[in-house]
Amino acid sequence: MTVLENGWIKKVSVTPPSLEDNTADADRLERALMAILKTEMVDIALPVLVNLPELLRKFDFNLRCILFEDHKKWCLAGIAGDDDKIVAGLAVDLGTTTVVLRLIDLSTGRTMAEYSFSNPQISIGPDILTRIHFAESENGLETLNRLIIDGINLAIAELCRSGNISPSGIYLVSVAGNTAMTHLFLGLNPRFLIREPYIPVINRPGCLNARELRINANQSAKVFVFPNTGSYFGGDLIAGILYSGLNRSDKTAILVDVGTNAEVVLGNKNWLVACAGAAGPALEGGVTRMGMMAGPGVIDRVSVDSETGLFSIHTIEGLPPRGICGSGIIDLAAALFLSGRIDIRGKFISDSCGTRLIEKDGLKHFIVISAEESPERFDLTISQADLDSLIRSKAAMYTILETIASYVGISLSELSTFYVAGTFGSLINPRSAITIGMMPDLPEGTYKSIGNSSLEGAAMILKDCRLMDEIDAIRNSITYVELNVNQDFMNRFSAARFVPHTNFSFFPSVNPARPFSAQEKD
Amino acid sequence: MTVLENGWIKKVSVTPPSLEDNTADADRLERALMAILKTEMVDIALPVLVNLPELLRKFDFNLRCILFEDHKKWCLAGIAGDDDKIVAGLAVDLGTTTVVLRLIDLSTGRTMAEYSFSNPQISIGPDILTRIHFAESENGLETLNRLIIDGINLAIAELCRSGNISPSGIYLVSVAGNTAMTHLFLGLNPRFLIREPYIPVINRPGCLNARELRINANQSAKVFVFPNTGSYFGGDLIAGILYSGLNRSDKTAILVDVGTNAEVVLGNKNWLVACAGAAGPALEGGVTRMGMMAGPGVIDRVSVDSETGLFSIHTIEGLPPRGICGSGIIDLAAALFLSGRIDIRGKFISDSCGTRLIEKDGLKHFIVISAEESPERFDLTISQADLDSLIRSKAAMYTILETIASYVGISLSELSTFYVAGTFGSLINPRSAITIGMMPDLPEGTYKSIGNSSLEGAAMILKDCRLMDEIDAIRNSITYVELNVNQDFMNRFSAARFVPHTNFSFFPSVNPARPFSAQEKD
């Protein structure tokens, strides 16, 4: 069968042995591989050798070899006969909250199946900090490690069922996660990640054996774990950069991964600067009282008719509304602003809101869906506190973007592309984000939602053996910028706490329908 | 604590981390090791990293690192604090019949304990051929592999008890065995070792993880398996050469390992030639009716008074005689010859033997110990068939020695040293072996019994990190000579079937007391 030209599977013809050429099978195979790979050594692990003699002879000394490379060192992850049997790879996005796996046919690059599950470590703690502290307790690290590995193995079983293969058909696994999740996945102590001077156990785990990690795959399968740069910049982001192509472009672009943290990388093929800030929490489900994870029946899009001021609401899968998620809240805030229902400080304007504004427990609430309109018969509201929290978050995000741009001496308006990554990020409507001043006022075509870039990067590496060097290049060219909350930062933050900003000239495209109605009345 | 200067333990001081130098602990350690070892890469396996952060900080960034090197590639087999805790290594002679292990303190080179056990695979078959065939049956290979690994793990438990350490204190293991035993130890299919063109799965297993081999040692312990040269020349012999120093000498010497096979290496620091022949079986216990393994009460030495013709017998541990082992038979044959009781064809001379010669089942038997002399009240005899078998064996041995010497164009008399290795070999009295023409007539000081050279070689490599290169050099400089049983060989063999030889001038030191008495009468 044919194989991807630059894939990890190589077709190999080994010279059959004779009395004149009676070296060992392993030597014979290594010799053939060295010639194909133009390298001086190929590491052949013991488990591969178990089936080598039989396979060589059964397939007339023609094999498919599944290789992997790490730091210029080639290793053999498995061998298969020259037949049609599927040789699979597994890409893993090791999220703090959600883990996503994709099964890939390594011969063609085709996605065979995809599966996601809630990180079972959530039972210990939803945030990574709680888990790191738990890891210090008796058997804590082992428990966390077991939870994630068992979860992955269950997912592998599901994927293999869908893909109609056995786990032993998986030869390569690539894993992208943040530094702490990577440590927990590897069973390494994360204790010093969160203590000055913030030292990981390892930056480049490289290529490991699935067996030693207890991943249920072929007994000789290799696991590539994306490298991290220190405690804060994880392999998930390096995978994301790889997928976005930020590092291959002449023009300067930005990648923003909006998850629990907002992680930002700015750069081009010559340089990359990165920073991270806790901008996200207010945006993701569970932080605002009403916000929730995206799911069926959750409001993910809100728009407003500029003439009538009426809201138009979209729920996931078109089901009756039962809540609102982060992207919905951003839309809603934009709609409230555009319809003159909140002022530039993000405060409700009583006159414009009319009867939709109620007071509960001394706090103003705006009724998005009234009990009469709701099938579940309760008011779906957004409170002033929710809005304040959103404004702080969006201000933090914009400040981070401004700060990193100014760090490298460019203006945000110069960005050629604005990549938005992350499951949450991919739901954000750039127009709304611009309206509330969360993201810069760039032409809409500049925004590119790239979804789960961590998973996509992890999948890419399984399809193209030339990309390994690129990962190291990305890692080596990143400058991590520690965002100091100094006077400059605070000044920028204060200016960004208005909708869209104190300086309206930064957001020329934002035109509220009835601007400042409330203020005019003041 | 101090460590052996050229041992595998290196004392390492790692630069403590700071906000300015906040790279990962693994990078920090690798950097320090690269400087000490003057190398560009040190492979640090995952299990070592598990304890790295705590150990670094507990011992103020001063560690003992247990390293290993294989094909110029350094790897870290473990880390220990800078304290007195014992770091041990384990040398293993993986014999077909007997497995011997030695526990060594890697800091000092001191032997802590030694242990030997019968290879449990004997339950499947005493000889390696039976086991190879068994390996082809359902689960056969797994069974054989489990037997030897379980046996070794039991022995490790014993050794650790004696040495008062835990198996986790063992960081390095070196294993020397013949090619087939090595394959069974590694769980590799030995099927093609015995089928033309006799292909091993692997020649250089190199450095493996104890964990993947299921050896009960430290979780990051490394196992070095001595390489083999094809199917016939095993790692046990390479270890033996290393121990003998054959490969370091200006003068040409010979190493003969008399076990199930007689394995012969001839050479000096410039070249090595090797061959193997089935000379041994007749010599080892179980082949002659009377021969047995050396053990308490077994006759291991026999001499004869040249005046009286009376035998003097020595048993192991001085216990009443219950049998005779290989070295005893060689002594006995020499004594029979020197006292004129056998002729140069090795046939009993009735006149000289007198009443000691009896006939049983149509076969002549010589009574070594009569029932009256024996505490067990039976005649301990040697038959003409036993003698014939011995003569064939000694002739084969001598022919092999002559053939290999003539292959490189030297005479046996030019040998500077004649190393005799192997448990059985070490018991042979060179004087007797010369007398019967089994070994060449060299000055007695030329013979050096070196005991279990396979175990000694395996132990050496644990004490001196400079020897790894030497192993590869030995392997690469060996020319394996296939001994063709051609006309030349047969002519030599026929000449060697006399005692000591048809050409008496080859054995000037052999002077039978009453030579040719029987022939004179003919």
mmCIF file of C-alpha atoms in Angstrom, chain B residues 117-417:
data_model
loop_
_atom_site.group_PDB
_atom_site.id
_atom_site.type_symbol
_atom_site.label_atom_id
_atom_site.label_comp_id
_atom_site.label_asym_id
_atom_site.label_seq_id
_atom_site.Cartn_x
_atom_site.Cartn_y
_atom_site.Cartn_z
ATOM 1 C CA PHE B 117 21.451 -21.316 40.606
ATOM 2 C CA SER B 118 20.633 -23.969 38.045
ATOM 3 C CA ASN B 119 19.085 -22.392 34.989
ATOM 4 C CA PRO B 120 15.364 -23.095 35.539
ATOM 5 C CA GLN B 121 14.991 -23.588 31.776
ATOM 6 C CA ILE B 122 16.592 -27.002 32.380
ATOM 7 C CA SER B 123 13.043 -28.101 33.247
ATOM 8 C CA ILE B 124 12.260 -27.577 29.551
ATOM 9 C CA GLY B 125 15.469 -29.094 28.279
ATOM 10 C CA PRO B 126 19.075 -29.440 29.462
ATOM 11 C CA ASP B 127 20.499 -28.348 26.136
ATOM 12 C CA ILE B 128 19.884 -25.142 24.275
ATOM 13 C CA LEU B 129 18.635 -26.866 21.136
ATOM 14 C CA THR B 130 15.669 -28.416 22.936
ATOM 15 C CA ARG B 131 14.812 -25.019 24.349
ATOM 16 C CA ILE B 132 14.983 -23.330 20.946
ATOM 17 C CA HIS B 133 12.557 -25.893 19.579
ATOM 18 C CA PHE B 134 10.324 -25.429 22.614
ATOM 19 C CA ALA B 135 10.340 -21.658 22.014
ATOM 20 C CA GLU B 136 8.470 -22.308 18.781
ATOM 21 C CA SER B 137 5.519 -23.881 20.552
ATOM 22 C CA GLU B 138 2.543 -21.883 21.773
ATOM 23 C CA ASN B 139 3.742 -19.536 24.552
ATOM 24 C CA GLY B 140 7.042 -21.416 24.510
ATOM 25 C CA LEU B 141 9.204 -18.327 24.230
ATOM 26 C CA GLU B 142 7.242 -16.537 26.962
ATOM 27 C CA THR B 143 7.634 -19.563 29.237
ATOM 28 C CA LEU B 144 11.387 -19.761 28.716
ATOM 29 C CA ASN B 145 11.742 -16.021 29.190
ATOM 30 C CA ARG B 146 9.669 -16.070 32.368
ATOM 31 C CA LEU B 147 11.680 -18.975 33.792
ATOM 32 C CA ILE B 148 14.986 -17.197 33.457
ATOM 33 C CA ILE B 149 13.721 -13.757 34.528
ATOM 34 C CA ASP B 150 11.896 -15.180 37.548
ATOM 35 C CA GLY B 151 15.016 -17.152 38.438
ATOM 36 C CA ILE B 152 17.138 -14.037 38.286
ATOM 37 C CA ASN B 153 14.641 -12.083 40.365
ATOM 38 C CA LEU B 154 14.656 -14.766 43.058
ATOM 39 C CA ALA B 155 18.437 -14.627 43.047
ATOM 40 C CA ILE B 156 18.322 -10.829 43.310
ATOM 41 C CA ALA B 157 16.090 -11.164 46.367
ATOM 42 C CA GLU B 158 18.646 -13.537 47.932
ATOM 43 C CA LEU B 159 21.581 -11.289 47.075
ATOM 44 C CA CYS B 160 19.851 -8.213 48.410
ATOM 45 C CA ARG B 161 19.104 -10.029 51.647
ATOM 46 C CA SER B 162 22.785 -10.958 51.982
ATOM 47 C CA GLY B 163 23.931 -7.495 51.004
ATOM 48 C CA ASN B 164 21.346 -5.820 53.212
ATOM 49 C CA ILE B 165 20.065 -3.558 50.469
ATOM 50 C CA SER B 166 16.790 -3.223 48.609
ATOM 51 C CA PRO B 167 16.559 -4.229 44.939
ATOM 52 C CA SER B 168 15.909 -0.536 44.219
ATOM 53 C CA GLY B 169 19.559 -0.002 45.223
ATOM 54 C CA ILE B 170 20.661 -1.855 42.070
ATOM 55 C CA TYR B 171 21.166 0.639 39.235
ATOM 56 C CA LEU B 172 23.347 -1.205 36.746
ATOM 57 C CA VAL B 173 23.151 -4.776 35.543
ATOM 58 C CA SER B 174 25.528 -6.414 33.094
ATOM 59 C CA VAL B 175 24.658 -9.722 31.501
ATOM 60 C CA ALA B 176 26.918 -12.078 29.583
ATOM 61 C CA GLY B 177 25.535 -15.175 27.944
ATOM 62 C CA ASN B 178 25.689 -17.127 24.742
ATOM 63 C CA THR B 179 23.612 -15.914 21.813
ATOM 64 C CA ALA B 180 20.700 -18.263 22.405
ATOM 65 C CA MET B 181 20.518 -17.607 26.154
ATOM 66 C CA THR B 182 20.726 -13.871 25.443
ATOM 67 C CA HIS B 183 17.791 -14.163 23.064
ATOM 68 C CA LEU B 184 15.721 -16.086 25.607
ATOM 69 C CA PHE B 185 16.637 -13.559 28.297
ATOM 70 C CA LEU B 186 15.479 -10.721 26.039
ATOM 71 C CA GLY B 187 12.336 -12.570 24.980
ATOM 72 C CA LEU B 188 13.527 -12.667 21.368
ATOM 73 C CA ASN B 189 12.761 -15.495 19.006
ATOM 74 C CA PRO B 190 15.780 -17.843 18.725
ATOM 75 C CA ARG B 191 14.221 -19.776 15.835
ATOM 76 C CA PHE B 192 16.558 -18.603 13.111
ATOM 77 C CA LEU B 193 19.713 -19.092 15.180
ATOM 78 C CA ILE B 194 19.704 -22.778 14.325
ATOM 79 C CA ARG B 195 18.511 -22.605 10.736
ATOM 80 C CA GLU B 196 20.707 -21.787 7.808
ATOM 81 C CA PRO B 197 21.963 -19.091 7.391
ATOM 82 C CA TYR B 198 21.882 -18.896 11.221
ATOM 83 C CA ILE B 199 20.608 -15.361 11.851
ATOM 84 C CA PRO B 200 20.299 -13.853 15.324
ATOM 85 C CA VAL B 201 17.561 -11.294 15.912
ATOM 86 C CA ILE B 202 20.148 -8.961 17.379
ATOM 87 C CA ASN B 203 23.903 -8.745 17.772
ATOM 88 C CA ARG B 204 24.222 -5.709 19.991
ATOM 89 C CA PRO B 205 21.351 -5.437 22.438
ATOM 90 C CA GLY B 206 23.253 -2.655 24.185
ATOM 91 C CA CYS B 207 21.731 -0.811 27.069
ATOM 92 C CA LEU B 208 18.154 -1.659 28.005
ATOM 93 C CA ASN B 209 15.804 -0.783 30.828
ATOM 94 C CA ALA B 210 15.563 -3.224 33.704
ATOM 95 C CA ARG B 211 11.894 -2.405 33.901
ATOM 96 C CA GLU B 212 11.108 -3.492 30.359
ATOM 97 C CA LEU B 213 12.960 -6.745 30.988
ATOM 98 C CA ARG B 214 11.074 -7.165 34.286
ATOM 99 C CA ILE B 215 14.311 -7.345 36.235
ATOM 100 C CA ASN B 216 13.693 -6.413 39.848
ATOM 101 C CA ALA B 217 16.047 -3.494 40.303
ATOM 102 C CA ASN B 218 15.748 0.275 40.571
ATOM 103 C CA GLN B 219 12.927 1.496 38.346
ATOM 104 C CA SER B 220 15.371 3.406 36.188
ATOM 105 C CA ALA B 221 18.147 0.768 36.257
ATOM 106 C CA LYS B 222 19.916 -0.025 33.020
ATOM 107 C CA VAL B 223 20.875 -3.475 31.787
ATOM 108 C CA PHE B 224 23.869 -3.857 29.547
ATOM 109 C CA VAL B 225 23.811 -7.068 27.561
ATOM 110 C CA PHE B 226 27.122 -8.163 26.101
ATOM 111 C CA PRO B 227 27.039 -8.313 22.310
ATOM 112 C CA ASN B 228 27.413 -11.466 20.289
ATOM 113 C CA THR B 229 28.999 -12.089 16.934
ATOM 114 C CA GLY B 230 26.442 -14.101 15.064
ATOM 115 C CA SER B 231 24.792 -17.212 16.368
ATOM 116 C CA TYR B 232 27.900 -18.974 17.608
ATOM 117 C CA PHE B 233 30.028 -16.456 19.366
ATOM 118 C CA GLY B 234 28.217 -15.181 22.410
ATOM 119 C CA GLY B 235 28.519 -12.331 24.833
ATOM 120 C CA ASP B 236 29.869 -14.718 27.472
ATOM 121 C CA LEU B 237 33.002 -15.168 25.357
ATOM 122 C CA ILE B 238 33.371 -11.476 24.690
ATOM 123 C CA ALA B 239 33.188 -10.952 28.452
ATOM 124 C CA GLY B 240 35.761 -13.733 28.833
ATOM 125 C CA ILE B 241 38.147 -12.095 26.383
ATOM 126 C CA LEU B 242 37.743 -8.798 28.218
ATOM 127 C CA TYR B 243 38.615 -10.481 31.515
ATOM 128 C CA SER B 244 41.567 -12.467 30.122
ATOM 129 C CA GLY B 245 43.062 -9.355 28.565
ATOM 130 C CA LEU B 246 43.834 -11.338 25.404
ATOM 131 C CA ASN B 247 42.922 -8.257 23.400
ATOM 132 C CA ARG B 248 45.351 -6.016 25.275
ATOM 133 C CA SER B 249 48.484 -8.142 24.990
ATOM 134 C CA ASP B 250 51.381 -7.753 22.572
ATOM 135 C CA LYS B 251 51.990 -11.495 22.692
ATOM 136 C CA THR B 252 49.700 -14.026 21.111
ATOM 137 C CA ALA B 253 47.725 -16.062 23.618
ATOM 138 C CA ILE B 254 44.768 -18.409 23.566
ATOM 139 C CA LEU B 255 41.577 -18.570 25.583
ATOM 140 C CA VAL B 256 39.698 -21.849 25.791
ATOM 141 C CA ASP B 257 36.318 -21.930 27.452
ATOM 142 C CA VAL B 258 35.487 -25.554 28.095
ATOM 143 C CA GLY B 259 31.798 -25.803 28.688
ATOM 144 C CA THR B 260 29.144 -27.610 26.716
ATOM 145 C CA ASN B 261 31.152 -26.510 23.720
ATOM 146 C CA ALA B 262 34.831 -25.785 23.613
ATOM 147 C CA GLU B 263 35.079 -22.200 22.532
ATOM 148 C CA VAL B 264 38.468 -20.972 21.476
ATOM 149 C CA VAL B 265 39.844 -17.495 20.911
ATOM 150 C CA LEU B 266 43.378 -16.906 19.717
ATOM 151 C CA GLY B 267 44.954 -13.523 19.337
ATOM 152 C CA ASN B 268 46.605 -10.436 20.679
ATOM 153 C CA LYS B 269 45.988 -6.708 20.699
ATOM 154 C CA ASN B 270 46.042 -6.603 16.910
ATOM 155 C CA TRP B 271 43.774 -9.464 15.961
ATOM 156 C CA LEU B 272 41.483 -12.115 17.376
ATOM 157 C CA VAL B 273 40.261 -15.283 15.723
ATOM 158 C CA ALA B 274 37.626 -17.470 17.263
ATOM 159 C CA CYS B 275 36.006 -20.795 16.670
ATOM 160 C CA ALA B 276 33.765 -23.166 18.504
ATOM 161 C CA GLY B 277 33.437 -26.902 18.316
ATOM 162 C CA ALA B 278 31.401 -29.543 20.044
ATOM 163 C CA ALA B 279 34.406 -30.901 21.859
ATOM 164 C CA GLY B 280 33.061 -30.645 25.310
ATOM 165 C CA PRO B 281 30.094 -32.960 25.674
ATOM 166 C CA ALA B 282 32.208 -36.002 26.314
ATOM 167 C CA LEU B 283 34.007 -34.163 29.046
ATOM 168 C CA GLU B 284 31.134 -32.760 31.000
ATOM 169 C CA GLY B 285 29.003 -34.634 33.464
ATOM 170 C CA GLY B 286 26.227 -36.814 32.195
ATOM 171 C CA VAL B 287 27.843 -37.881 28.979
ATOM 172 C CA THR B 288 30.151 -40.585 30.191
ATOM 173 C CA ARG B 289 28.124 -43.031 32.228
ATOM 174 C CA MET B 290 30.131 -42.246 35.305
ATOM 175 C CA GLY B 291 30.929 -38.618 34.836
ATOM 176 C CA MET B 292 28.913 -36.173 36.877
ATOM 177 C CA MET B 293 28.823 -32.538 37.824
ATOM 178 C CA ALA B 294 31.436 -31.507 40.308
ATOM 179 C CA GLY B 295 30.001 -31.619 43.830
ATOM 180 C CA PRO B 296 30.693 -32.936 47.335
ATOM 181 C CA GLY B 297 32.069 -36.487 47.300
ATOM 182 C CA VAL B 298 32.892 -36.348 43.619
ATOM 183 C CA ILE B 299 36.377 -37.379 42.572
ATOM 184 C CA ASP B 300 37.960 -34.321 41.000
ATOM 185 C CA ARG B 301 41.635 -35.217 41.163
ATOM 186 C CA VAL B 302 43.417 -38.517 40.568
ATOM 187 C CA SER B 303 47.152 -39.148 40.537
ATOM 188 C CA VAL B 304 49.297 -42.265 40.297
ATOM 189 C CA ASP B 305 52.507 -43.173 42.004
ATOM 190 C CA SER B 306 55.002 -43.867 39.237
ATOM 191 C CA GLU B 307 56.813 -46.472 41.399
ATOM 192 C CA THR B 308 53.949 -48.414 42.865
ATOM 193 C CA GLY B 309 51.301 -47.669 40.260
ATOM 194 C CA LEU B 310 48.895 -46.950 43.104
ATOM 195 C CA PHE B 311 46.175 -44.334 42.612
ATOM 196 C CA SER B 312 45.749 -41.434 44.920
ATOM 197 C CA ILE B 313 42.248 -40.025 44.887
ATOM 198 C CA HIS B 314 40.855 -36.648 45.968
ATOM 199 C CA THR B 315 37.175 -35.961 46.436
ATOM 200 C CA ILE B 316 35.472 -32.616 46.722
ATOM 201 C CA GLU B 317 35.191 -31.624 50.384
ATOM 202 C CA GLY B 318 37.062 -34.856 51.204
ATOM 203 C CA LEU B 319 33.837 -36.860 51.414
ATOM 204 C CA PRO B 320 33.656 -40.588 50.554
ATOM 205 C CA PRO B 321 33.766 -41.021 46.770
ATOM 206 C CA ARG B 322 30.411 -41.281 45.029
ATOM 207 C CA GLY B 323 31.369 -40.552 41.437
ATOM 208 C CA ILE B 324 33.849 -38.779 39.219
ATOM 209 C CA CYS B 325 33.651 -35.543 37.304
ATOM 210 C CA GLY B 326 35.233 -34.448 34.038
ATOM 211 C CA SER B 327 38.496 -33.205 35.488
ATOM 212 C CA GLY B 328 38.754 -36.432 37.508
ATOM 213 C CA ILE B 329 38.319 -38.487 34.351
ATOM 214 C CA ILE B 330 41.089 -36.568 32.575
ATOM 215 C CA ASP B 331 43.357 -37.144 35.594
ATOM 216 C CA LEU B 332 42.354 -40.805 35.671
ATOM 217 C CA ALA B 333 43.057 -41.296 31.970
ATOM 218 C CA ALA B 334 46.460 -39.657 32.401
ATOM 219 C CA ALA B 335 47.167 -41.891 35.409
ATOM 220 C CA LEU B 336 46.079 -44.993 33.507
ATOM 221 C CA PHE B 337 48.378 -44.010 30.663
ATOM 222 C CA LEU B 338 51.330 -43.080 32.859
ATOM 223 C CA SER B 339 51.026 -46.353 34.752
ATOM 224 C CA GLY B 340 50.880 -48.307 31.519
ATOM 225 C CA ARG B 341 47.324 -49.501 32.023
ATOM 226 C CA ILE B 342 46.117 -48.085 28.704
ATOM 227 C CA ASP B 343 47.973 -48.003 25.439
ATOM 228 C CA ILE B 344 48.403 -45.098 23.043
ATOM 229 C CA ARG B 345 45.026 -45.920 21.493
ATOM 230 C CA GLY B 346 43.455 -45.540 24.920
ATOM 231 C CA LYS B 347 42.668 -49.235 25.174
ATOM 232 C CA PHE B 348 43.002 -51.125 28.476
ATOM 233 C CA ILE B 349 46.081 -53.341 28.680
ATOM 234 C CA SER B 350 44.902 -56.525 30.420
ATOM 235 C CA ASP B 351 48.304 -57.526 31.790
ATOM 236 C CA SER B 352 48.900 -54.208 33.451
ATOM 237 C CA CYS B 353 45.376 -53.799 34.771
ATOM 238 C CA GLY B 354 45.265 -57.207 36.344
ATOM 239 C CA THR B 355 42.257 -57.960 38.511
ATOM 240 C CA ARG B 356 41.089 -54.387 38.357
ATOM 241 C CA LEU B 357 39.904 -55.082 34.808
ATOM 242 C CA ILE B 358 36.552 -56.795 34.698
ATOM 243 C CA GLU B 359 34.025 -57.437 32.023
ATOM 244 C CA LYS B 360 30.383 -56.408 32.292
ATOM 245 C CA ASP B 361 27.854 -56.747 29.463
ATOM 246 C CA GLY B 362 30.692 -57.567 27.049
ATOM 247 C CA LEU B 363 32.502 -54.328 27.872
ATOM 248 C CA LYS B 364 35.789 -53.918 29.734
ATOM 249 C CA HIS B 365 35.595 -51.920 32.949
ATOM 250 C CA PHE B 366 38.440 -50.708 35.122
ATOM 251 C CA ILE B 367 37.672 -50.599 38.825
ATOM 252 C CA VAL B 368 38.743 -47.235 40.190
ATOM 253 C CA ILE B 369 37.274 -47.824 43.633
ATOM 254 C CA SER B 370 36.228 -51.331 44.509
ATOM 255 C CA ALA B 371 33.062 -52.059 46.462
ATOM 256 C CA GLU B 372 35.263 -52.966 49.441
ATOM 257 C CA GLU B 373 36.970 -49.590 49.299
ATOM 258 C CA SER B 374 33.749 -47.686 48.683
ATOM 259 C CA PRO B 375 31.522 -46.608 51.536
ATOM 260 C CA GLU B 376 28.551 -47.010 49.237
ATOM 261 C CA ARG B 377 29.543 -50.615 48.498
ATOM 262 C CA PHE B 378 29.601 -50.569 44.738
ATOM 263 C CA ASP B 379 32.396 -50.667 42.177
ATOM 264 C CA LEU B 380 33.211 -47.264 40.832
ATOM 265 C CA THR B 381 34.483 -48.110 37.348
ATOM 266 C CA ILE B 382 35.466 -46.530 34.062
ATOM 267 C CA SER B 383 34.571 -48.495 30.942
ATOM 268 C CA GLN B 384 36.367 -48.801 27.638
ATOM 269 C CA ALA B 385 33.423 -46.897 26.110
ATOM 270 C CA ASP B 386 33.977 -44.027 28.569
ATOM 271 C CA LEU B 387 37.616 -43.929 27.628
ATOM 272 C CA ASP B 388 36.875 -44.056 23.896
ATOM 273 C CA SER B 389 34.500 -41.158 24.315
ATOM 274 C CA LEU B 390 37.118 -39.196 26.244
ATOM 275 C CA ILE B 391 39.725 -39.882 23.587
ATOM 276 C CA ARG B 392 37.400 -38.614 20.858
ATOM 277 C CA SER B 393 36.718 -35.472 22.848
ATOM 278 C CA LYS B 394 40.333 -34.745 23.647
ATOM 279 C CA ALA B 395 41.217 -35.396 20.022
ATOM 280 C CA ALA B 396 38.544 -32.956 18.891
ATOM 281 C CA MET B 397 39.817 -30.351 21.315
ATOM 282 C CA TYR B 398 43.418 -30.715 20.243
ATOM 283 C CA THR B 399 42.440 -30.687 16.584
ATOM 284 C CA ILE B 400 40.517 -27.472 17.046
ATOM 285 C CA LEU B 401 43.513 -25.885 18.749
ATOM 286 C CA GLU B 402 45.858 -27.043 16.008
ATOM 287 C CA THR B 403 43.491 -25.973 13.247
ATOM 288 C CA ILE B 404 42.950 -22.471 14.534
ATOM 289 C CA ALA B 405 46.674 -22.009 15.142
ATOM 290 C CA SER B 406 47.500 -23.171 11.637
ATOM 291 C CA TYR B 407 44.730 -20.862 10.325
ATOM 292 C CA VAL B 408 46.733 -17.875 11.543
ATOM 293 C CA GLY B 409 50.047 -19.536 10.708
ATOM 294 C CA ILE B 410 51.483 -20.029 14.159
ATOM 295 C CA SER B 411 52.507 -23.079 16.121
ATOM 296 C CA LEU B 412 50.812 -23.898 19.421
ATOM 297 C CA SER B 413 54.235 -23.832 21.035
ATOM 298 C CA GLU B 414 54.451 -20.100 20.363
ATOM 299 C CA LEU B 415 51.558 -19.274 22.692
ATOM 300 C CA SER B 416 52.580 -16.955 25.506
ATOM 301 C CA THR B 417 49.601 -17.854 27.700
#
